[in-house]
Coordinates of C-alpha atoms in Angstrom, one line a residue:
M4 CA 74.4 -13.0 1.0
Q5 CA 77.4 -15.3 1.4
Y6 CA 78.1 -17.4 4.5
I7 CA 81.0 -19.2 6.2
L8 CA 80.5 -22.7 7.5
A9 CA 82.7 -23.8 10.4
L10 CA 83.1 -27.6 10.9
D11 CA 84.1 -28.3 14.4
Q12 CA 85.1 -32.0 14.5
G13 CA 85.8 -32.6 18.2
T14 CA 86.7 -35.6 20.3
T15 CA 83.1 -36.4 21.4
S16 CA 80.9 -34.7 18.8
S17 CA 80.8 -33.1 15.4
R18 CA 79.4 -29.5 15.2
S19 CA 78.7 -27.1 12.4
I20 CA 78.3 -23.4 12.8
L21 CA 77.0 -21.1 10.1
F22 CA 78.1 -17.5 10.1
D23 CA 76.9 -14.6 8.0
R24 CA 79.2 -12.2 6.3
H25 CA 79.3 -10.0 9.5
G26 CA 80.5 -12.9 11.6
Q27 CA 77.2 -13.4 13.3
V28 CA 76.2 -17.0 14.2
Q29 CA 73.1 -18.0 12.2
T30 CA 72.7 -21.6 13.2
V31 CA 74.5 -24.4 15.1
A32 CA 74.1 -28.1 14.8
Q33 CA 75.8 -30.8 16.9
K34 CA 75.8 -34.6 17.0
E35 CA 77.7 -36.8 19.4
F36 CA 79.4 -40.1 18.3
E37 CA 80.6 -43.3 20.0
Q38 CA 83.8 -43.5 21.9
I39 CA 85.5 -47.0 21.5
Y40 CA 87.8 -48.4 24.1
P41 CA 89.1 -51.8 22.8
E42 CA 91.7 -52.1 25.6
P43 CA 92.8 -50.0 28.6
G44 CA 94.6 -46.9 27.4
W45 CA 93.3 -47.3 23.9
V46 CA 90.7 -44.9 22.4
E47 CA 89.2 -45.2 18.9
H48 CA 86.5 -43.6 16.7
D49 CA 84.7 -45.0 13.8
A50 CA 85.9 -42.7 11.0
T51 CA 82.8 -43.3 9.0
E52 CA 80.7 -42.1 11.9
I53 CA 82.9 -39.0 12.1
W54 CA 82.2 -38.4 8.5
S55 CA 78.4 -39.0 8.7
T56 CA 78.0 -36.9 11.9
Q57 CA 80.0 -34.0 10.5
M58 CA 78.2 -34.0 7.1
G59 CA 74.9 -34.4 9.0
T60 CA 75.5 -31.4 11.1
A61 CA 76.6 -29.3 8.1
S62 CA 73.4 -30.2 6.3
E63 CA 71.3 -29.5 9.4
A64 CA 73.0 -26.1 9.9
L65 CA 72.4 -25.0 6.3
S66 CA 68.8 -26.4 6.3
K67 CA 67.9 -24.6 9.6
A68 CA 69.0 -21.3 8.1
N69 CA 67.5 -22.0 4.7
V70 CA 70.9 -21.6 3.0
D71 CA 72.1 -23.5 -0.1
A72 CA 75.7 -24.8 -0.2
E73 CA 76.3 -22.5 -3.2
E74 CA 75.9 -19.5 -0.9
L75 CA 79.0 -20.6 1.1
A76 CA 82.0 -18.3 0.6
A77 CA 84.2 -20.6 2.6
I78 CA 84.4 -23.7 4.9
G79 CA 86.7 -23.8 7.8
I80 CA 87.7 -26.9 9.7
T81 CA 88.9 -27.4 13.3
N82 CA 89.5 -30.9 14.5
Q83 CA 90.5 -33.2 17.3
R84 CA 94.2 -32.8 17.3
E85 CA 96.4 -35.8 16.4
T86 CA 93.6 -38.4 15.8
T87 CA 94.9 -40.5 13.0
I88 CA 93.1 -42.1 10.0
V89 CA 94.5 -44.4 7.2
W90 CA 92.2 -45.0 4.3
D91 CA 92.0 -46.7 0.9
R92 CA 92.7 -44.2 -1.8
E93 CA 90.3 -45.9 -4.3
T94 CA 87.3 -46.6 -2.1
G95 CA 87.8 -44.0 0.6
E96 CA 87.2 -46.6 3.3
P97 CA 89.2 -46.5 6.5
I98 CA 91.4 -49.6 7.0
H99 CA 90.9 -49.4 10.8
N100 CA 89.2 -47.2 13.3
A101 CA 90.7 -43.8 13.8
I102 CA 93.2 -43.8 16.6
V103 CA 92.4 -40.9 18.9
W104 CA 94.9 -38.4 20.2
Q105 CA 94.3 -39.6 23.8
D106 CA 95.3 -43.2 22.9
R107 CA 98.4 -44.5 24.6
R108 CA 99.0 -47.8 22.7
T109 CA 102.2 -46.5 21.1
S110 CA 103.9 -45.6 24.4
G111 CA 106.2 -48.5 24.0
I112 CA 107.3 -47.4 20.5
C113 CA 108.0 -43.9 21.9
D114 CA 110.0 -45.4 24.9
D115 CA 112.1 -47.5 22.4
L116 CA 112.9 -44.4 20.3
K117 CA 113.9 -42.5 23.4
D118 CA 116.0 -45.4 24.6
R119 CA 117.8 -45.6 21.3
G120 CA 118.8 -41.9 21.6
H121 CA 116.5 -40.3 19.1
L122 CA 114.9 -37.7 21.3
D123 CA 117.2 -34.8 20.2
L124 CA 116.9 -35.8 16.5
F125 CA 113.1 -35.7 16.7
Q126 CA 113.0 -32.4 18.5
Q127 CA 115.5 -30.9 16.0
K128 CA 113.5 -32.1 13.0
T129 CA 110.0 -31.5 14.3
G130 CA 110.2 -29.2 17.2
L131 CA 108.2 -31.8 19.1
I132 CA 108.9 -34.3 21.9
I133 CA 108.5 -38.1 21.3
D134 CA 105.0 -38.9 22.7
A135 CA 102.2 -41.3 21.9
Y136 CA 99.9 -38.2 21.5
F137 CA 101.4 -37.5 18.1
S138 CA 100.4 -39.2 14.9
G139 CA 103.7 -40.7 13.7
T140 CA 103.8 -43.6 16.1
K141 CA 100.1 -44.2 15.5
L142 CA 100.8 -44.6 11.8
K143 CA 103.6 -47.0 12.5
W144 CA 101.3 -49.1 14.7
L145 CA 98.7 -49.2 12.0
L146 CA 101.2 -50.3 9.4
D147 CA 102.6 -53.0 11.7
H148 CA 99.2 -54.3 13.0
V149 CA 96.6 -54.1 10.2
D150 CA 97.0 -57.0 7.8
G151 CA 98.6 -55.9 4.5
A152 CA 98.7 -52.2 5.5
R153 CA 102.4 -51.7 5.1
E154 CA 102.5 -53.4 1.6
R155 CA 99.5 -51.4 0.5
A156 CA 101.0 -48.2 1.7
E157 CA 104.3 -49.0 -0.1
N158 CA 102.2 -49.6 -3.3
G159 CA 100.6 -46.1 -2.9
E160 CA 97.1 -47.6 -2.2
L161 CA 96.6 -45.9 1.2
A162 CA 96.4 -42.3 2.4
F163 CA 97.1 -41.0 5.9
G164 CA 96.0 -37.9 7.8
T165 CA 94.4 -36.4 10.7
V166 CA 90.7 -35.9 10.7
D167 CA 90.8 -32.5 8.8
S168 CA 92.8 -34.1 6.0
W169 CA 90.3 -37.0 5.8
L170 CA 87.3 -34.7 5.8
V171 CA 88.7 -32.6 3.0
W172 CA 89.7 -35.7 1.0
R173 CA 86.1 -37.0 1.3
M174 CA 84.5 -33.6 0.6
T175 CA 86.6 -33.3 -2.6
D176 CA 85.9 -36.9 -3.7
G177 CA 89.5 -37.8 -3.3
K178 CA 90.9 -34.9 -5.3
R179 CA 92.6 -33.1 -2.4
H180 CA 94.9 -34.8 0.1
I181 CA 96.1 -31.9 2.2
T182 CA 97.1 -30.9 5.7
D183 CA 98.0 -27.6 7.4
A184 CA 101.4 -28.8 8.6

């Protein structure tokens, strides 16, 4: 029998749900992880802990159902919105904690973009408003505040993505850097 494994990487926990070919839940595994608040309005996660809890729940779900990974027909991923991770392409190590979708540290960058009259352009190009929720200003903050990040990015040494992109990159040993955008 073939199965589908759903990876639900949420804001406070990682969960894996194993479905049979009829869509019936076979097992569920869940692990919480630490919320990091370095300053008021800032929210971070240890991306390595996200990885370990997500893979831990996947292994647990398969083990509880006595299913081998080779029996999986597909893996689906849902994740915590616009949480942003930048990592080293060679080592796979994050260069900073993940900046969570709830984080407001880039509000000033957003206000500056609005004050400079870029709101309409952003909406036209992306269909989105300018807000600290989205990952673009989080990426700018990381490039501006992590020592050497901008230079390393310009040299092609870093990769960027939301949690789903990073999980796929790790699961494929760096062979796939993808997103659903």
